[in-house]
mmCIF file with all atom_site columns, C-alpha atoms and ligand atoms in Angstrom:
data_model
loop_
_atom_site.group_PDB
_atom_site.id
_atom_site.type_symbol
_atom_site.label_atom_id
_atom_site.label_alt_id
_atom_site.label_comp_id
_atom_site.label_asym_id
_atom_site.label_entity_id
_atom_site.label_seq_id
_atom_site.pdbx_PDB_ins_code
_atom_site.Cartn_x
_atom_site.Cartn_y
_atom_site.Cartn_z
_atom_site.occupancy
_atom_site.B_iso_or_equiv
_atom_site.pdbx_formal_charge
_atom_site.auth_seq_id
_atom_site.auth_comp_id
_atom_site.auth_asym_id
_atom_site.auth_atom_id
_atom_site.pdbx_PDB_model_num
ATOM   1   C  CA  . UNK Q 1 1   ? -1.148 0.833  -25.438 1.00 72.00 ? 298 UNK Q CA  1
ATOM   2   C  CA  . UNK Q 1 2   ? -0.531 2.973  -22.490 1.00 85.00 ? 299 UNK Q CA  1
ATOM   3   C  CA  . UNK Q 1 3   ? 2.574  4.260  -20.668 1.00 91.00 ? 300 UNK Q CA  1
ATOM   4   C  CA  . UNK Q 1 4   ? 3.777  2.308  -17.901 1.00 93.00 ? 301 UNK Q CA  1
ATOM   5   C  CA  . UNK Q 1 5   ? 5.540  3.687  -14.771 1.00 94.00 ? 302 UNK Q CA  1
ATOM   6   C  CA  . UNK Q 1 6   ? 7.787  6.314  -14.362 1.00 95.00 ? 303 UNK Q CA  1
ATOM   7   C  CA  . UNK Q 1 7   ? 11.335 4.869  -14.713 1.00 95.00 ? 304 UNK Q CA  1
ATOM   8   C  CA  . UNK Q 1 8   ? 13.054 7.768  -13.988 1.00 96.00 ? 305 UNK Q CA  1
ATOM   9   C  CA  . UNK Q 1 9   ? 13.320 11.517 -13.729 1.00 98.00 ? 306 UNK Q CA  1
ATOM   10  C  CA  . UNK Q 1 10  ? 15.948 13.677 -15.075 1.00 98.00 ? 307 UNK Q CA  1
ATOM   11  C  CA  . UNK Q 1 11  ? 17.784 16.629 -13.469 1.00 98.00 ? 308 UNK Q CA  1
ATOM   12  C  CA  . UNK Q 1 12  ? 20.612 18.418 -15.677 1.00 98.00 ? 309 UNK Q CA  1
ATOM   13  C  CA  . UNK Q 1 13  ? 23.167 19.719 -12.920 1.00 98.00 ? 310 UNK Q CA  1
ATOM   14  C  CA  . UNK Q 1 14  ? 26.150 21.799 -13.123 1.00 97.00 ? 311 UNK Q CA  1
ATOM   15  C  CA  . UNK Q 1 15  ? 28.198 19.974 -10.522 1.00 98.00 ? 312 UNK Q CA  1
ATOM   16  C  CA  . UNK Q 1 16  ? 27.312 16.416 -10.030 1.00 98.00 ? 313 UNK Q CA  1
ATOM   17  C  CA  . UNK Q 1 17  ? 29.460 16.165 -6.858  1.00 97.00 ? 314 UNK Q CA  1
ATOM   18  C  CA  . UNK Q 1 18  ? 27.793 19.030 -5.482  1.00 98.00 ? 315 UNK Q CA  1
ATOM   19  C  CA  . UNK Q 1 19  ? 24.240 17.678 -6.431  1.00 98.00 ? 316 UNK Q CA  1
ATOM   20  C  CA  . UNK Q 1 20  ? 24.674 14.377 -5.421  1.00 98.00 ? 317 UNK Q CA  1
ATOM   21  C  CA  . UNK Q 1 21  ? 25.901 15.677 -1.957  1.00 98.00 ? 318 UNK Q CA  1
ATOM   22  C  CA  . UNK Q 1 22  ? 23.134 18.128 -1.331  1.00 98.00 ? 319 UNK Q CA  1
ATOM   23  C  CA  . UNK Q 1 23  ? 20.258 15.566 -2.385  1.00 98.00 ? 320 UNK Q CA  1
ATOM   24  C  CA  . UNK Q 1 24  ? 21.721 13.060 0.122   1.00 97.00 ? 321 UNK Q CA  1
ATOM   25  C  CA  . UNK Q 1 25  ? 22.251 15.170 2.757   1.00 98.00 ? 322 UNK Q CA  1
ATOM   26  C  CA  . UNK Q 1 26  ? 19.118 17.220 2.461   1.00 98.00 ? 323 UNK Q CA  1
ATOM   27  C  CA  . UNK Q 1 27  ? 16.710 13.943 1.661   1.00 97.00 ? 324 UNK Q CA  1
ATOM   28  C  CA  . UNK Q 1 28  ? 18.080 11.384 3.542   1.00 97.00 ? 325 UNK Q CA  1
ATOM   29  C  CA  . UNK Q 1 29  ? 17.730 9.267  0.062   1.00 97.00 ? 326 UNK Q CA  1
ATOM   30  C  CA  . UNK Q 1 30  ? 20.470 6.675  -0.797  1.00 97.00 ? 327 UNK Q CA  1
ATOM   31  C  CA  . UNK Q 1 31  ? 23.041 8.670  -3.577  1.00 98.00 ? 328 UNK Q CA  1
ATOM   32  C  CA  . UNK Q 1 32  ? 25.018 6.463  -5.991  1.00 96.00 ? 329 UNK Q CA  1
ATOM   33  C  CA  . UNK Q 1 33  ? 28.350 7.142  -6.757  1.00 96.00 ? 330 UNK Q CA  1
ATOM   34  C  CA  . UNK Q 1 34  ? 28.719 8.805  -10.165 1.00 96.00 ? 331 UNK Q CA  1
ATOM   35  C  CA  . UNK Q 1 35  ? 28.955 6.680  -13.508 1.00 95.00 ? 332 UNK Q CA  1
ATOM   36  C  CA  . UNK Q 1 36  ? 30.588 8.621  -16.532 1.00 96.00 ? 333 UNK Q CA  1
ATOM   37  C  CA  . UNK Q 1 37  ? 28.796 7.026  -19.525 1.00 92.00 ? 334 UNK Q CA  1
ATOM   38  C  CA  . UNK Q 1 38  ? 31.037 8.368  -22.600 1.00 92.00 ? 335 UNK Q CA  1
ATOM   39  C  CA  . UNK Q 1 39  ? 28.856 7.080  -25.284 1.00 89.00 ? 336 UNK Q CA  1
ATOM   40  C  CA  . UNK Q 1 40  ? 26.316 9.269  -23.936 1.00 90.00 ? 337 UNK Q CA  1
ATOM   41  C  CA  . UNK Q 1 41  ? 27.888 12.150 -23.125 1.00 94.00 ? 338 UNK Q CA  1
ATOM   42  C  CA  . UNK Q 1 42  ? 26.894 12.072 -19.385 1.00 95.00 ? 339 UNK Q CA  1
ATOM   43  C  CA  . UNK Q 1 43  ? 28.100 11.310 -15.615 1.00 97.00 ? 340 UNK Q CA  1
ATOM   44  C  CA  . UNK Q 1 44  ? 24.984 10.298 -13.838 1.00 96.00 ? 341 UNK Q CA  1
ATOM   45  C  CA  . UNK Q 1 45  ? 24.290 9.814  -10.009 1.00 97.00 ? 342 UNK Q CA  1
ATOM   46  C  CA  . UNK Q 1 46  ? 21.234 8.002  -9.126  1.00 96.00 ? 343 UNK Q CA  1
ATOM   47  C  CA  . UNK Q 1 47  ? 18.962 9.035  -6.185  1.00 98.00 ? 344 UNK Q CA  1
ATOM   48  C  CA  . UNK Q 1 48  ? 16.923 6.232  -4.869  1.00 96.00 ? 345 UNK Q CA  1
ATOM   49  C  CA  . UNK Q 1 49  ? 13.422 7.291  -4.447  1.00 93.00 ? 346 UNK Q CA  1
ATOM   50  C  CA  . UNK Q 1 50  ? 11.011 3.590  -3.839  1.00 91.00 ? 347 UNK Q CA  1
ATOM   51  C  CA  . UNK Q 1 51  ? 10.050 2.502  -6.836  1.00 87.00 ? 348 UNK Q CA  1
ATOM   52  C  CA  . UNK Q 1 52  ? 11.650 4.841  -8.684  1.00 91.00 ? 349 UNK Q CA  1
ATOM   53  C  CA  . UNK Q 1 53  ? 14.615 7.230  -9.111  1.00 95.00 ? 350 UNK Q CA  1
ATOM   54  C  CA  . UNK Q 1 54  ? 15.808 10.533 -9.858  1.00 98.00 ? 351 UNK Q CA  1
ATOM   55  C  CA  . UNK Q 1 55  ? 18.861 10.597 -12.074 1.00 97.00 ? 352 UNK Q CA  1
ATOM   56  C  CA  . UNK Q 1 56  ? 21.299 13.752 -11.758 1.00 98.00 ? 353 UNK Q CA  1
ATOM   57  C  CA  . UNK Q 1 57  ? 22.928 14.351 -15.047 1.00 97.00 ? 354 UNK Q CA  1
ATOM   58  C  CA  . UNK Q 1 58  ? 26.173 16.313 -15.642 1.00 97.00 ? 355 UNK Q CA  1
ATOM   59  C  CA  . UNK Q 1 59  ? 27.618 16.795 -18.979 1.00 97.00 ? 356 UNK Q CA  1
ATOM   60  C  CA  . UNK Q 1 60  ? 30.765 15.153 -20.067 1.00 97.00 ? 357 UNK Q CA  1
ATOM   61  C  CA  . UNK Q 1 61  ? 32.992 15.726 -22.891 1.00 93.00 ? 358 UNK Q CA  1
ATOM   62  C  CA  . UNK Q 1 62  ? 32.575 17.758 -26.668 1.00 89.00 ? 359 UNK Q CA  1
ATOM   63  C  CA  . UNK Q 1 63  ? 29.167 17.797 -27.576 1.00 90.00 ? 360 UNK Q CA  1
ATOM   64  C  CA  . UNK Q 1 64  ? 27.192 16.419 -24.799 1.00 94.00 ? 361 UNK Q CA  1
ATOM   65  C  CA  . UNK Q 1 65  ? 23.569 16.135 -25.592 1.00 91.00 ? 362 UNK Q CA  1
ATOM   66  C  CA  . UNK Q 1 66  ? 22.877 18.394 -22.483 1.00 95.00 ? 363 UNK Q CA  1
ATOM   67  C  CA  . UNK Q 1 67  ? 25.428 21.052 -22.760 1.00 95.00 ? 364 UNK Q CA  1
ATOM   68  C  CA  . UNK Q 1 68  ? 22.823 23.491 -24.824 1.00 94.00 ? 365 UNK Q CA  1
ATOM   69  C  CA  . UNK Q 1 69  ? 20.259 22.779 -21.875 1.00 95.00 ? 366 UNK Q CA  1
ATOM   70  C  CA  . UNK Q 1 70  ? 22.717 23.681 -19.344 1.00 95.00 ? 367 UNK Q CA  1
ATOM   71  C  CA  . UNK Q 1 71  ? 23.810 26.827 -21.513 1.00 95.00 ? 368 UNK Q CA  1
ATOM   72  C  CA  . UNK Q 1 72  ? 20.073 28.099 -20.863 1.00 95.00 ? 369 UNK Q CA  1
ATOM   73  C  CA  . UNK Q 1 73  ? 19.674 26.879 -17.335 1.00 96.00 ? 370 UNK Q CA  1
ATOM   74  C  CA  . UNK Q 1 74  ? 23.098 27.263 -15.559 1.00 97.00 ? 371 UNK Q CA  1
ATOM   75  C  CA  . UNK Q 1 75  ? 21.780 26.450 -12.482 1.00 96.00 ? 372 UNK Q CA  1
ATOM   76  C  CA  . UNK Q 1 76  ? 20.259 23.150 -13.699 1.00 97.00 ? 373 UNK Q CA  1
ATOM   77  C  CA  . UNK Q 1 77  ? 16.583 22.257 -14.059 1.00 97.00 ? 374 UNK Q CA  1
ATOM   78  C  CA  . UNK Q 1 78  ? 14.617 19.387 -14.469 1.00 97.00 ? 375 UNK Q CA  1
ATOM   79  C  CA  . UNK Q 1 79  ? 15.465 17.872 -18.348 1.00 97.00 ? 376 UNK Q CA  1
ATOM   80  C  CA  . UNK Q 1 80  ? 12.927 14.530 -19.087 1.00 97.00 ? 377 UNK Q CA  1
ATOM   81  C  CA  . UNK Q 1 81  ? 10.360 12.215 -17.521 1.00 97.00 ? 378 UNK Q CA  1
ATOM   82  C  CA  . UNK Q 1 82  ? 11.201 8.576  -18.605 1.00 97.00 ? 379 UNK Q CA  1
ATOM   83  C  CA  . UNK Q 1 83  ? 8.229  6.006  -18.799 1.00 97.00 ? 380 UNK Q CA  1
ATOM   84  C  CA  . UNK Q 1 84  ? 8.558  2.542  -19.123 1.00 96.00 ? 381 UNK Q CA  1
ATOM   85  C  CA  . UNK Q 1 85  ? 6.647  0.885  -22.186 1.00 97.00 ? 382 UNK Q CA  1
ATOM   86  C  CA  . UNK Q 1 86  ? 5.630  -2.543 -23.066 1.00 96.00 ? 383 UNK Q CA  1
ATOM   87  C  CA  . UNK Q 1 87  ? 5.800  -1.897 -26.663 1.00 96.00 ? 384 UNK Q CA  1
ATOM   88  C  CA  . UNK Q 1 88  ? 8.278  0.841  -27.751 1.00 97.00 ? 385 UNK Q CA  1
ATOM   89  C  CA  . UNK Q 1 89  ? 7.592  0.912  -31.418 1.00 97.00 ? 386 UNK Q CA  1
ATOM   90  C  CA  . UNK Q 1 90  ? 3.861  0.421  -31.102 1.00 96.00 ? 387 UNK Q CA  1
ATOM   91  C  CA  . UNK Q 1 91  ? 3.779  3.420  -28.639 1.00 97.00 ? 388 UNK Q CA  1
ATOM   92  C  CA  . UNK Q 1 92  ? 5.538  5.502  -31.014 1.00 97.00 ? 389 UNK Q CA  1
ATOM   93  C  CA  . UNK Q 1 93  ? 3.527  5.070  -33.302 1.00 97.00 ? 390 UNK Q CA  1
ATOM   94  C  CA  . UNK Q 1 94  ? 0.504  5.608  -31.556 1.00 96.00 ? 391 UNK Q CA  1
ATOM   95  C  CA  . UNK Q 1 95  ? 2.350  9.110  -30.165 1.00 97.00 ? 392 UNK Q CA  1
ATOM   96  C  CA  . UNK Q 1 96  ? 3.371  9.687  -33.799 1.00 97.00 ? 393 UNK Q CA  1
ATOM   97  C  CA  . UNK Q 1 97  ? -0.331 9.386  -34.959 1.00 97.00 ? 394 UNK Q CA  1
ATOM   98  C  CA  . UNK Q 1 98  ? -1.532 11.663 -32.166 1.00 97.00 ? 395 UNK Q CA  1
ATOM   99  C  CA  . UNK Q 1 99  ? 0.689  14.637 -33.383 1.00 97.00 ? 396 UNK Q CA  1
ATOM   100 C  CA  . UNK Q 1 100 ? 3.785  13.969 -31.219 1.00 98.00 ? 397 UNK Q CA  1
ATOM   101 C  CA  . UNK Q 1 101 ? 7.320  14.257 -32.802 1.00 98.00 ? 398 UNK Q CA  1
ATOM   102 C  CA  . UNK Q 1 102 ? 9.701  11.663 -32.457 1.00 98.00 ? 399 UNK Q CA  1
ATOM   103 C  CA  . UNK Q 1 103 ? 13.252 13.299 -32.008 1.00 96.00 ? 400 UNK Q CA  1
ATOM   104 C  CA  . UNK Q 1 104 ? 16.114 11.843 -34.221 1.00 94.00 ? 401 UNK Q CA  1
ATOM   105 C  CA  . UNK Q 1 105 ? 14.579 9.739  -36.967 1.00 95.00 ? 402 UNK Q CA  1
ATOM   106 C  CA  . UNK Q 1 106 ? 12.602 7.647  -34.773 1.00 95.00 ? 403 UNK Q CA  1
ATOM   107 C  CA  . UNK Q 1 107 ? 14.573 4.490  -34.748 1.00 96.00 ? 404 UNK Q CA  1
ATOM   108 C  CA  . UNK Q 1 108 ? 14.865 3.067  -31.201 1.00 96.00 ? 405 UNK Q CA  1
ATOM   109 C  CA  . UNK Q 1 109 ? 18.431 3.801  -29.857 1.00 93.00 ? 406 UNK Q CA  1
ATOM   110 C  CA  . UNK Q 1 110 ? 20.142 1.904  -26.936 1.00 91.00 ? 407 UNK Q CA  1
ATOM   111 C  CA  . UNK Q 1 111 ? 20.075 4.601  -23.727 1.00 87.00 ? 408 UNK Q CA  1
ATOM   112 C  CA  . UNK Q 1 112 ? 21.740 4.846  -20.563 1.00 83.00 ? 409 UNK Q CA  1
ATOM   113 C  CA  . UNK Q 1 113 ? 20.583 1.347  -18.830 1.00 85.00 ? 410 UNK Q CA  1
ATOM   114 C  CA  . UNK Q 1 114 ? 20.911 -0.552 -21.913 1.00 89.00 ? 411 UNK Q CA  1
ATOM   115 C  CA  . UNK Q 1 115 ? 17.530 -0.813 -23.217 1.00 94.00 ? 412 UNK Q CA  1
ATOM   116 C  CA  . UNK Q 1 116 ? 15.934 0.692  -26.634 1.00 96.00 ? 413 UNK Q CA  1
ATOM   117 C  CA  . UNK Q 1 117 ? 14.672 4.257  -25.987 1.00 96.00 ? 414 UNK Q CA  1
ATOM   118 C  CA  . UNK Q 1 118 ? 13.462 7.049  -27.756 1.00 97.00 ? 415 UNK Q CA  1
ATOM   119 C  CA  . UNK Q 1 119 ? 12.513 10.871 -26.963 1.00 96.00 ? 416 UNK Q CA  1
ATOM   120 C  CA  . UNK Q 1 120 ? 9.725  12.801 -27.890 1.00 98.00 ? 417 UNK Q CA  1
ATOM   121 C  CA  . UNK Q 1 121 ? 9.862  16.852 -28.584 1.00 97.00 ? 418 UNK Q CA  1
ATOM   122 C  CA  . UNK Q 1 122 ? 9.292  18.798 -25.656 1.00 96.00 ? 419 UNK Q CA  1
ATOM   123 C  CA  . UNK Q 1 123 ? 6.757  21.116 -27.039 1.00 97.00 ? 420 UNK Q CA  1
ATOM   124 C  CA  . UNK Q 1 124 ? 4.158  18.357 -27.910 1.00 98.00 ? 421 UNK Q CA  1
ATOM   125 C  CA  . UNK Q 1 125 ? 4.303  17.811 -23.981 1.00 97.00 ? 422 UNK Q CA  1
ATOM   126 C  CA  . UNK Q 1 126 ? 3.779  20.887 -22.362 1.00 97.00 ? 423 UNK Q CA  1
ATOM   127 C  CA  . UNK Q 1 127 ? 7.388  22.131 -22.827 1.00 95.00 ? 424 UNK Q CA  1
ATOM   128 C  CA  . UNK Q 1 128 ? 8.614  18.691 -21.080 1.00 96.00 ? 425 UNK Q CA  1
ATOM   129 C  CA  . UNK Q 1 129 ? 10.863 16.203 -23.262 1.00 97.00 ? 426 UNK Q CA  1
ATOM   130 C  CA  . UNK Q 1 130 ? 9.357  12.782 -22.812 1.00 98.00 ? 427 UNK Q CA  1
ATOM   131 C  CA  . UNK Q 1 131 ? 11.856 9.879  -22.996 1.00 97.00 ? 428 UNK Q CA  1
ATOM   132 C  CA  . UNK Q 1 132 ? 10.076 6.272  -23.374 1.00 97.00 ? 429 UNK Q CA  1
ATOM   133 C  CA  . UNK Q 1 133 ? 12.128 3.111  -22.500 1.00 97.00 ? 430 UNK Q CA  1
ATOM   134 C  CA  . UNK Q 1 134 ? 11.385 -0.527 -23.652 1.00 96.00 ? 431 UNK Q CA  1
ATOM   135 C  CA  . UNK Q 1 135 ? 10.694 -2.760 -20.271 1.00 93.00 ? 432 UNK Q CA  1
HETATM 136 CO CO1 . LIG R 2 .   ? 16.650 9.264  -19.124 1.00 72.83 ? 737 LIG R CO1 1
#
């Protein structure tokens, strides 16, 4: 039971059009058009990195899950790291057994890429929110 590759690194931004422009111009990496995911409360832009991607997230709508983070980090900041896992529930159980706290009730939910995901408490991972995504 182990982590797979990093699926994405998510960065919360206050202004996604500006962030997309800056990332594209300054890194030369391909940047997607913004996609709004109302059911997840975010608008996302993908920055392509070979074998990987960075997701820029802007809050969308009332009660966005990133609204509080943006209040505490008005200039934006790194929000979470997502790892692929082959067996999400087995990995969840291992991490809980080793003292990590899963967010919510521990039942995988369908994430922004249409696959089951879980999040783990930042306090149990050196201050970093961890997302696991079923391959
Ligand atoms: Co994510």
